[in-house]
Coordinates of C-alpha atoms (C1' of nucleotides) in Angstrom, one line a residue:
Chain A
X1 CA 26.6 27.1 1.2
X2 CA 25.7 24.3 -1.1
X3 CA 27.1 24.3 -4.5
X4 CA 23.9 23.1 -6.0
X5 CA 20.7 25.1 -5.9
X6 CA 18.2 24.6 -3.1
X7 CA 15.4 24.0 -5.6
X8 CA 17.2 21.0 -7.1
X9 CA 17.8 19.5 -3.7
X10 CA 14.2 20.1 -2.9
X11 CA 13.1 18.5 -6.1
X12 CA 15.0 15.3 -5.4
X13 CA 13.8 15.2 -1.8
X14 CA 10.2 15.7 -2.7
X15 CA 10.5 13.2 -5.5
X16 CA 11.8 10.6 -3.0
X17 CA 9.2 11.5 -0.5
X18 CA 6.5 11.0 -3.1
X19 CA 7.9 7.8 -4.4
X20 CA 8.3 6.5 -0.8
X21 CA 4.7 7.2 -0.2
X22 CA 5.2 9.9 2.4
X23 CA 2.9 12.0 0.3
X24 CA 0.0 10.0 -1.1
X25 CA -1.5 10.5 -4.5
X26 CA -4.0 13.3 -4.4
X27 CA -2.4 15.0 -1.4
X28 CA -2.1 18.7 -1.7
X29 CA 1.5 20.0 -1.4
X30 CA 1.3 23.3 0.4
X31 CA 4.2 25.5 -0.7
X32 CA 4.3 27.4 2.6
X33 CA 4.2 24.3 4.7
X34 CA 7.0 22.8 2.6
X35 CA 8.9 26.0 2.8
X36 CA 9.0 26.0 6.6
X37 CA 9.6 22.3 6.5
X38 CA 12.7 22.7 4.5
X39 CA 13.7 26.0 6.0
X40 CA 13.5 28.2 2.9
X41 CA 11.0 30.4 1.2
X42 CA 8.3 29.6 -1.3
X43 CA 10.4 30.4 -4.3
X44 CA 12.6 27.3 -4.4
X45 CA 9.6 25.2 -3.4
X46 CA 7.7 26.5 -6.3
X47 CA 10.5 25.8 -8.7
X48 CA 10.9 22.3 -7.4
X49 CA 7.2 21.7 -7.8
X50 CA 7.2 23.1 -11.3
X51 CA 9.9 20.7 -12.2
X52 CA 8.1 17.7 -10.7
X53 CA 5.0 18.8 -12.7
X54 CA 6.8 18.5 -16.0
X55 CA 7.9 15.0 -15.1
X56 CA 4.4 14.2 -14.2
X57 CA 5.0 13.4 -10.5
X58 CA 2.7 16.2 -9.4
X59 CA -0.1 18.1 -11.0
X60 CA -0.5 21.8 -10.8
X61 CA -4.0 23.2 -11.0
X62 CA -3.6 26.9 -11.8
X63 CA -4.7 29.1 -9.0
X64 CA -5.8 26.1 -7.0
X65 CA -2.6 24.4 -5.8
X66 CA -0.4 21.5 -6.7
X67 CA -1.2 17.9 -5.9
X68 CA 0.6 14.6 -6.0
X69 CA -0.4 13.0 -9.3
X70 CA -3.3 10.7 -8.9
X71 CA -3.4 8.5 -12.0
X72 CA -6.5 6.7 -13.0
X73 CA -6.4 3.0 -14.1
X74 CA -5.9 3.8 -17.7
X75 CA -3.1 6.2 -17.1
X76 CA -1.3 3.7 -15.1
X77 CA -1.9 0.9 -17.6
X78 CA -0.6 3.2 -20.4
X79 CA 2.6 3.8 -18.4
X80 CA 3.1 0.1 -17.8
X81 CA 2.7 -0.4 -21.5
X82 CA 5.5 2.1 -22.2
X83 CA 7.6 0.8 -19.4
X84 CA 7.4 -2.7 -20.9
X85 CA 8.7 -1.5 -24.2
X86 CA 11.5 0.5 -22.6
X87 CA 12.6 -2.3 -20.4
X88 CA 12.5 -4.7 -23.4
X89 CA 14.7 -2.2 -25.3
X90 CA 17.1 -2.1 -22.4
X91 CA 17.2 -5.9 -22.4
X92 CA 17.8 -6.1 -26.1
X93 CA 20.6 -3.6 -26.0
X94 CA 22.1 -5.0 -22.8
X95 CA 22.3 -8.5 -24.3
X96 CA 24.6 -7.1 -27.0
X97 CA 26.5 -4.5 -25.0
X98 CA 26.8 -5.7 -21.4
X99 CA 30.4 -5.8 -20.1
X100 CA 31.7 -8.6 -17.9
X101 CA 31.8 -6.2 -14.9
X102 CA 28.2 -5.3 -15.5
X103 CA 27.2 -8.9 -15.8
X104 CA 28.9 -9.6 -12.5
X105 CA 27.0 -6.8 -10.9
X106 CA 23.7 -8.0 -12.4
X107 CA 24.3 -11.6 -11.1
X108 CA 25.2 -10.2 -7.7
X109 CA 21.9 -8.3 -7.7
X110 CA 20.1 -11.4 -8.8
X111 CA 21.7 -13.4 -6.0
X112 CA 20.6 -10.7 -3.5
X113 CA 17.0 -11.2 -4.9
X114 CA 17.3 -14.9 -4.4
X115 CA 18.2 -14.4 -0.7
X116 CA 15.3 -12.1 -0.2
X117 CA 13.0 -14.6 -1.8
X118 CA 14.3 -17.4 0.3
X119 CA 13.9 -15.3 3.4
X120 CA 10.4 -14.6 2.4
X121 CA 11.0 -10.9 2.8
X122 CA 8.9 -9.4 0.0
X123 CA 9.8 -5.8 1.0
X124 CA 13.5 -6.5 0.8
X125 CA 12.9 -8.4 -2.5
X126 CA 11.1 -5.4 -3.9
X127 CA 14.1 -3.1 -3.1
X128 CA 16.6 -5.5 -4.5
X129 CA 14.4 -6.0 -7.6
X130 CA 14.9 -2.3 -8.2
X131 CA 18.7 -2.7 -8.1
X132 CA 18.4 -5.6 -10.5
X133 CA 16.5 -3.6 -13.0
X134 CA 18.8 -0.6 -12.7
X135 CA 21.7 -2.9 -13.6
X136 CA 20.0 -3.7 -16.9
X137 CA 19.3 0.0 -17.6
X138 CA 23.0 0.8 -17.2
X139 CA 24.1 -2.2 -19.3
X140 CA 22.0 -0.9 -22.2
X141 CA 24.8 1.7 -22.6
X142 CA 22.3 4.3 -23.7
X143 CA 22.3 6.9 -21.0
X144 CA 19.2 8.6 -22.3
X145 CA 17.3 5.4 -22.3
X146 CA 18.5 4.5 -18.8
X147 CA 17.4 7.9 -17.5
X148 CA 14.0 7.6 -19.0
X149 CA 13.6 4.1 -17.7
X150 CA 14.6 5.1 -14.3
X151 CA 12.1 8.0 -14.3
X152 CA 9.2 5.8 -15.3
X153 CA 10.3 3.2 -12.9
X154 CA 10.1 5.8 -10.1
X155 CA 6.8 7.1 -11.2
X156 CA 5.2 3.6 -11.2
X157 CA 6.7 2.6 -7.9
X158 CA 3.6 3.6 -5.8
X159 CA 1.5 1.5 -8.1
X160 CA 3.8 -1.5 -8.2
X161 CA 4.0 -1.6 -4.5
X162 CA 0.4 -2.5 -4.3
X163 CA 1.1 -5.9 -5.6
X164 CA 4.0 -6.6 -3.3
X165 CA 2.2 -9.2 -1.3
X166 CA 0.2 -10.9 -4.0
X167 CA 0.5 -14.7 -3.7
X168 CA 3.5 -16.2 -5.5
X169 CA 4.4 -12.9 -7.0
X170 CA 8.0 -12.9 -5.5
X171 CA 8.6 -16.5 -6.6
X172 CA 7.3 -15.9 -10.1
X173 CA 9.2 -12.7 -10.4
X174 CA 12.4 -14.3 -9.4
X175 CA 11.9 -17.1 -12.0
X176 CA 11.4 -14.4 -14.6
X177 CA 14.6 -12.8 -13.5
X178 CA 16.4 -16.1 -13.9
X179 CA 15.4 -16.3 -17.5
X180 CA 16.3 -12.7 -18.1
X181 CA 19.8 -13.2 -16.6
X182 CA 20.3 -16.3 -18.8
X183 CA 19.3 -14.5 -21.9
X184 CA 21.6 -11.6 -21.1
X185 CA 24.5 -13.9 -20.2
X186 CA 24.2 -15.8 -23.5
X187 CA 23.8 -12.5 -25.5
X188 CA 20.4 -13.5 -26.8
X189 CA 19.0 -10.0 -27.6
X190 CA 15.5 -11.1 -28.7
X191 CA 14.9 -13.4 -25.8
X192 CA 16.1 -10.8 -23.3
X193 CA 13.8 -8.3 -24.9
X194 CA 10.8 -10.6 -24.8
X195 CA 11.4 -11.8 -21.3
X196 CA 11.7 -8.3 -19.9
X197 CA 8.7 -7.1 -21.7
X198 CA 6.6 -10.0 -20.4
X199 CA 8.0 -9.4 -16.9
X200 CA 6.8 -5.8 -16.9
X201 CA 3.6 -6.6 -18.6
X202 CA 2.7 -9.0 -15.9
X203 CA 3.0 -6.2 -13.4
X204 CA 0.7 -4.1 -15.5
X205 CA -1.8 -7.0 -15.7
X206 CA -1.6 -7.6 -12.0
X207 CA -2.3 -3.9 -11.4
X208 CA -5.3 -4.1 -13.7
X209 CA -6.6 -7.1 -11.9
X210 CA -6.4 -5.4 -8.6
X211 CA -8.0 -2.2 -9.9
X212 CA -10.8 -4.3 -11.4
X213 CA -11.4 -6.2 -8.1
X214 CA -11.4 -3.1 -6.0
X215 CA -13.6 -0.9 -8.1
X216 CA -13.2 2.3 -6.2
X217 CA -9.5 1.9 -5.8
X218 CA -8.5 4.4 -8.5
X219 CA -10.5 7.5 -7.5
X220 CA -11.1 10.0 -10.2
X221 CA -8.8 13.0 -10.1
X222 CA -9.6 15.2 -7.2
Chain B
X1 CA -6.0 38.5 -17.7
X2 CA -5.0 35.1 -19.1
X3 CA -6.4 32.1 -17.3
X4 CA -3.2 30.1 -17.7
X5 CA 0.0 31.2 -16.0
X6 CA 2.4 33.4 -17.8
X7 CA 5.2 30.9 -17.1
X8 CA 3.4 28.2 -19.0
X9 CA 2.8 30.4 -22.0
X10 CA 6.5 31.3 -21.9
X11 CA 7.5 27.7 -21.7
X12 CA 5.6 26.8 -24.9
X13 CA 6.8 29.9 -26.7
X14 CA 10.4 29.3 -25.8
X15 CA 10.1 25.7 -26.7
X16 CA 8.7 26.6 -30.1
X17 CA 11.4 29.2 -30.6
X18 CA 14.1 26.7 -29.8
X19 CA 12.6 23.9 -31.9
X20 CA 12.2 26.4 -34.8
X21 CA 15.9 27.3 -34.5
X22 CA 15.4 30.9 -33.4
X23 CA 17.8 30.1 -30.6
X24 CA 20.6 27.8 -31.7
X25 CA 22.1 25.0 -29.5
X26 CA 24.6 26.5 -27.2
X27 CA 23.0 29.9 -27.1
X28 CA 22.7 31.5 -23.8
X29 CA 19.2 32.4 -22.7
X30 CA 19.4 35.6 -20.8
X31 CA 16.5 35.8 -18.3
X32 CA 16.5 39.6 -18.3
X33 CA 16.5 39.9 -22.0
X34 CA 13.7 37.3 -22.3
X35 CA 11.8 39.1 -19.5
X36 CA 11.8 42.4 -21.4
X37 CA 11.2 40.6 -24.6
X38 CA 8.0 39.0 -23.2
X39 CA 7.1 42.0 -21.1
X40 CA 7.3 40.3 -17.7
X41 CA 9.8 39.9 -14.9
X42 CA 12.5 37.3 -14.4
X43 CA 10.4 35.0 -12.2
X44 CA 8.1 33.5 -14.9
X45 CA 11.1 33.3 -17.2
X46 CA 13.0 31.4 -14.6
X47 CA 10.1 29.0 -14.1
X48 CA 9.8 28.4 -17.8
X49 CA 13.5 27.7 -18.2
X50 CA 13.4 25.4 -15.2
X51 CA 10.7 23.4 -16.9
X52 CA 12.5 23.3 -20.2
X53 CA 15.5 22.1 -18.3
X54 CA 13.7 19.1 -16.9
X55 CA 12.6 18.1 -20.4
X56 CA 16.2 18.4 -21.6
X57 CA 15.6 21.3 -24.0
X58 CA 17.9 23.6 -22.2
X59 CA 20.7 23.1 -19.8
X60 CA 21.2 25.1 -16.6
X61 CA 24.7 25.5 -15.4
X62 CA 24.4 26.6 -11.7
X63 CA 25.4 30.2 -11.2
X64 CA 26.5 30.4 -14.8
X65 CA 23.3 30.7 -16.8
X66 CA 21.0 28.5 -18.9
X67 CA 21.8 27.5 -22.5
X68 CA 20.0 25.8 -25.3
X69 CA 20.9 22.1 -25.0
X70 CA 23.9 21.3 -27.3
X71 CA 24.0 17.5 -27.7
X72 CA 27.1 15.7 -28.8
X73 CA 26.9 13.0 -31.4
X74 CA 26.4 10.2 -29.0
X75 CA 23.6 11.9 -27.1
X76 CA 21.8 12.5 -30.4
X77 CA 22.3 8.9 -31.5
X78 CA 21.0 7.6 -28.2
X79 CA 17.9 9.7 -28.6
X80 CA 17.3 8.5 -32.1
X81 CA 17.7 4.9 -30.8
X82 CA 15.0 5.5 -28.2
X83 CA 12.8 7.4 -30.7
X84 CA 13.0 4.4 -33.1
X85 CA 11.7 2.2 -30.4
X86 CA 8.9 4.5 -29.4
X87 CA 7.8 5.1 -32.9
X88 CA 7.9 1.4 -33.5
X89 CA 5.7 0.9 -30.5
X90 CA 3.3 3.6 -31.7
X91 CA 3.1 1.7 -35.0
X92 CA 2.5 -1.7 -33.4
X93 CA -0.3 -0.3 -31.3
X94 CA -1.8 1.8 -34.0
X95 CA -2.0 -1.1 -36.3
X96 CA -4.3 -2.8 -33.9
X97 CA -6.2 0.2 -32.5
X98 CA -6.5 2.8 -35.3
X99 CA -10.0 4.0 -36.0
X100 CA -11.3 4.6 -39.5
X101 CA -11.4 8.3 -38.8
X102 CA -7.8 8.2 -37.7
X103 CA -6.9 6.1 -40.8
X104 CA -8.5 8.7 -43.0
X105 CA -6.6 11.5 -41.3
X106 CA -3.4 9.5 -41.7
X107 CA -4.0 9.0 -45.4
X108 CA -4.8 12.6 -45.8
X109 CA -1.5 13.5 -44.1
X110 CA 0.2 11.0 -46.4
X111 CA -1.3 12.5 -49.4
X112 CA -0.2 16.0 -48.3
X113 CA 3.4 14.5 -48.1
X114 CA 3.1 13.2 -51.6
X115 CA 2.1 16.6 -52.9
X116 CA 5.1 18.2 -51.2
X117 CA 7.4 15.5 -52.6
X118 CA 6.0 16.1 -56.1
X119 CA 6.5 19.8 -55.7
X120 CA 10.0 19.2 -54.6
X121 CA 9.5 21.3 -51.6
X122 CA 11.5 19.6 -48.9
X123 CA 10.7 22.2 -46.2
X124 CA 7.0 21.7 -46.7
X125 CA 7.5 17.9 -46.8
X126 CA 9.3 18.1 -43.5
X127 CA 6.4 20.0 -41.9
X128 CA 3.8 17.6 -43.3
X129 CA 6.0 14.6 -42.3
X130 CA 5.6 15.9 -38.7
X131 CA 1.8 15.8 -39.1
X132 CA 2.0 12.3 -40.5
X133 CA 3.9 11.0 -37.5
X134 CA 1.6 12.7 -35.1
X135 CA -1.3 10.9 -36.6
X136 CA 0.4 7.6 -35.7
X137 CA 1.1 8.8 -32.2
X138 CA -2.5 9.6 -31.7
X139 CA -3.7 6.3 -33.3
X140 CA -1.6 4.4 -30.7
X141 CA -4.4 5.3 -28.2
X142 CA -1.8 5.5 -25.5
X143 CA -1.8 9.2 -24.5
X144 CA 1.3 8.9 -22.4
X145 CA 3.2 7.2 -25.2
X146 CA 1.9 9.9 -27.6
X147 CA 3.1 12.7 -25.3
X148 CA 6.5 11.1 -24.9
X149 CA 6.9 10.5 -28.6
X150 CA 5.9 14.1 -29.3
X151 CA 8.4 15.4 -26.8
X152 CA 11.3 13.4 -28.2
X153 CA 10.2 14.3 -31.8
X154 CA 10.4 18.0 -30.8
X155 CA 13.8 17.6 -29.2
X156 CA 15.3 16.0 -32.2
X157 CA 13.8 18.4 -34.7
X158 CA 16.9 20.6 -34.9
X159 CA 19.1 17.6 -35.6
X160 CA 16.7 16.0 -38.1
X161 CA 16.5 19.3 -40.0
X162 CA 20.2 19.0 -40.9
X163 CA 19.4 16.1 -43.3
X164 CA 16.5 18.0 -45.0
X165 CA 18.3 18.4 -48.2
X166 CA 20.2 15.2 -48.4
X167 CA 19.9 13.7 -51.9
X168 CA 16.8 11.4 -52.3
X169 CA 15.9 11.7 -48.7
X170 CA 12.4 13.0 -49.4
X171 CA 11.7 10.4 -52.0
X172 CA 13.0 7.6 -49.8
X173 CA 11.1 8.9 -46.8
X174 CA 7.9 8.9 -48.7
X175 CA 8.3 5.4 -49.9
X176 CA 8.9 4.3 -46.3
X177 CA 5.7 6.2 -45.4
X178 CA 3.9 4.3 -48.1
X179 CA 4.9 0.9 -46.6
X180 CA 3.9 2.2 -43.1
X181 CA 0.5 3.3 -44.2
X182 CA 0.0 -0.1 -45.9
X183 CA 0.9 -2.0 -42.8
X184 CA -1.4 0.1 -40.6
X185 CA -4.3 -0.2 -43.1
X186 CA -4.0 -3.9 -43.1
X187 CA -3.5 -4.1 -39.3
X188 CA -0.2 -5.8 -39.6
X189 CA 1.3 -4.8 -36.2
X190 CA 4.7 -6.4 -36.5
X191 CA 5.3 -4.9 -40.0
X192 CA 4.1 -1.5 -38.9
X193 CA 6.5 -1.7 -36.0
X194 CA 9.5 -2.8 -38.1
X195 CA 8.9 -0.3 -40.8
X196 CA 8.6 2.6 -38.4
X197 CA 11.6 1.6 -36.5
X198 CA 13.7 1.3 -39.6
X199 CA 12.3 4.7 -40.8
X200 CA 13.5 6.4 -37.7
X201 CA 16.8 4.5 -37.5
X202 CA 17.6 5.6 -41.0
X203 CA 17.4 9.2 -39.8
X204 CA 19.7 8.4 -37.0
X205 CA 22.1 6.8 -39.4
X206 CA 22.0 9.7 -41.7
X207 CA 22.8 12.0 -38.8
X208 CA 25.7 9.8 -37.8
X209 CA 27.0 10.0 -41.4
X210 CA 26.8 13.7 -41.4
X211 CA 28.5 14.0 -38.1
X212 CA 31.3 11.7 -39.2
X213 CA 31.8 13.6 -42.4
X214 CA 31.9 17.0 -40.7
X215 CA 34.1 16.1 -37.8
X216 CA 33.8 19.3 -35.9
X217 CA 30.1 19.6 -36.5
X218 CA 29.1 18.5 -33.0
X219 CA 31.0 20.9 -30.8
X220 CA 31.7 19.7 -27.3
X221 CA 29.4 21.2 -24.7
X222 CA 30.3 24.9 -24.2
Chain C
dA1 C1' 57.7 39.6 -17.0
dG2 C1' 54.7 36.2 -15.2
dG3 C1' 51.8 34.4 -11.9
dC4 C1' 48.9 35.0 -8.1
dT5 C1' 45.7 37.5 -5.1
dG6 C1' 42.1 40.7 -4.3
dA7 C1' 38.4 43.8 -5.6
dT8 C1' 34.8 44.7 -9.0
dT9 C1' 31.0 43.6 -11.8
dG10 C1' 27.5 41.3 -13.4
dT11 C1' 24.6 37.3 -13.0
dT12 C1' 22.2 33.9 -10.6
dG13 C1' 19.5 32.1 -6.5
dT14 C1' 16.4 33.3 -2.8
dA15 C1' 13.3 36.0 0.0
dT16 C1' 9.6 38.9 0.5
dA17 C1' 6.1 42.1 -0.9
dC18 C1' 2.2 42.8 -3.7
dA19 C1' -1.6 41.7 -6.9
dA20 C1' -4.9 38.7 -9.0
dC21 C1' -7.8 35.2 -8.6
dA22 C1' -10.7 31.3 -6.6
dT23 C1' -13.3 29.6 -2.8
dA24 C1' -16.3 30.1 1.0
dT25 C1' -19.2 32.6 4.0
dC26 C1' -22.9 35.5 4.9
dA27 C1' -26.4 38.6 4.1
dT28 C1' -30.2 39.8 1.3
dT29 C1' -33.9 39.0 -1.7
dT30 C1' -37.7 36.4 -3.6
Chain D
dA1 C1' -36.3 28.6 3.3
dA2 C1' -33.6 28.5 -0.9
dA3 C1' -31.0 30.9 -4.1
dT4 C1' -28.1 34.4 -5.5
dG5 C1' -24.8 37.9 -5.1
dA6 C1' -21.3 40.5 -2.6
dT7 C1' -17.6 40.4 0.5
dA8 C1' -13.9 38.3 3.0
dT9 C1' -10.2 35.2 3.2
dG10 C1' -6.6 32.7 1.9
dT11 C1' -3.8 31.0 -1.9
dT12 C1' -1.4 31.4 -6.0
dG13 C1' 1.2 34.1 -9.6
dT14 C1' 4.3 37.9 -10.4
dA15 C1' 7.5 41.6 -9.4
dT16 C1' 11.2 43.4 -7.1
dA17 C1' 14.8 43.7 -3.7
dC18 C1' 18.6 41.5 -1.8
dA19 C1' 22.4 38.2 -1.1
dA20 C1' 25.7 34.9 -2.8
dC21 C1' 28.6 33.4 -6.0
dA22 C1' 31.5 33.1 -10.4
dA23 C1' 34.2 35.6 -13.8
dT24 C1' 37.2 39.3 -15.1
dC25 C1' 40.7 42.5 -14.5
dA26 C1' 43.9 45.2 -12.1
dG27 C1' 47.6 45.6 -9.0
dC28 C1' 51.2 43.5 -6.4
dC29 C1' 54.7 40.4 -5.4
dT30 C1' 58.3 37.2 -6.7

DNA sequence: AGGCTGATTGTTGTATACAACATATCATTT
DNA sequence: AAATGATATGTTGTATACAACAATCAGCCT
């Protein structure tokens, strides 16, 4: 029926489900259960899981099953470190390459963030924040970079969500966005890069703070 | 018999074979042929190919087969652009974090490059150049970054190989390495970053030059 | 003669059957 | 009673059978 393989559909759906927190880190993904869940056999499920394994979303333990990736603190911090660099690169390139249409879209996303902030809706802000960042990825006009940034962004989503309700985080985040938009609008590549890197690094730092305060938060790999 | 799945062994072997040029970009990878080649059935082959597809080494065209990824000029240039950033990041971190053991290993790799240069053996230089760069990835002490850098490095190998015999490239490359080692030894993060970025960017530029001079070199995707 | 339609062929995608292995349970031995 | 080993069970990894689809070519119609 569908023109695209079942395994690919499954991969996307599972990825979404994991990112959305439907399956928590450490959960075992039972192929048979998923097969009956998605009305197919184990084969497409296996292929989907294999693909997710190569992107690092799940971890397969040979002969023991596949589990939603549970990253320890260092692994998350490392990823934030790389994310900061990639976002900074997106900003640097976007400052030089962004089109007026893309700038308009970025400013619209920014405005949407402002409304969510004013409404005090941090969940909504978080969602619109994602759109904002995707605008910058696109504006880098480097499709490979954009894809990689998007992938990492998705991987870190469960860990960024933890800091959703930290005091003043939304307000601070928006101010940082403000400076980023300004830098992009004025085509200041180095400033855009620095602001974006700092913006992401802050998230990594916040995560580290939380992990440090809740010692047993990042359980060792199951 | 083997403790690790066949599909994973296959994935690594196929990846090596592709990187080594045994299968050229655009080649079709026939699952049945590979199955008989590696003495197994289509299933592990399929899984290996799926995994390679998610890393971008091969491209699966639904219902039409899987092919070794054939990148057009822009796709390669984009990857070099990202590679430059990642290598620069490795350099920046390595300058601050490298241990004396790692510095020793780096200098040994550098010395091996010098010998290959003096012997005028550009193939050998190319190989030892890879070891040199891997030392820096490791010294970044960010395993995730190191893994990503290694992956991109492997992906670009077939396209870097094209410039192996460009006039003076080995000599210039070694001089660049010299400056990189110096920066890392003295812990100068910003210089290490800049030198490594420039080093990789030069390769991208060279590739671009070649592609421009041989117009039909990068054939459109089959 | 040229273009279109339909069967044919070969390949991919999926399901299922089977085998190999890891874990857990239970009996046996010390 | 504790520890160890064998068996049982359930899960994963692999092979194969089957179905669905795309490409090719032949035949027919215009």
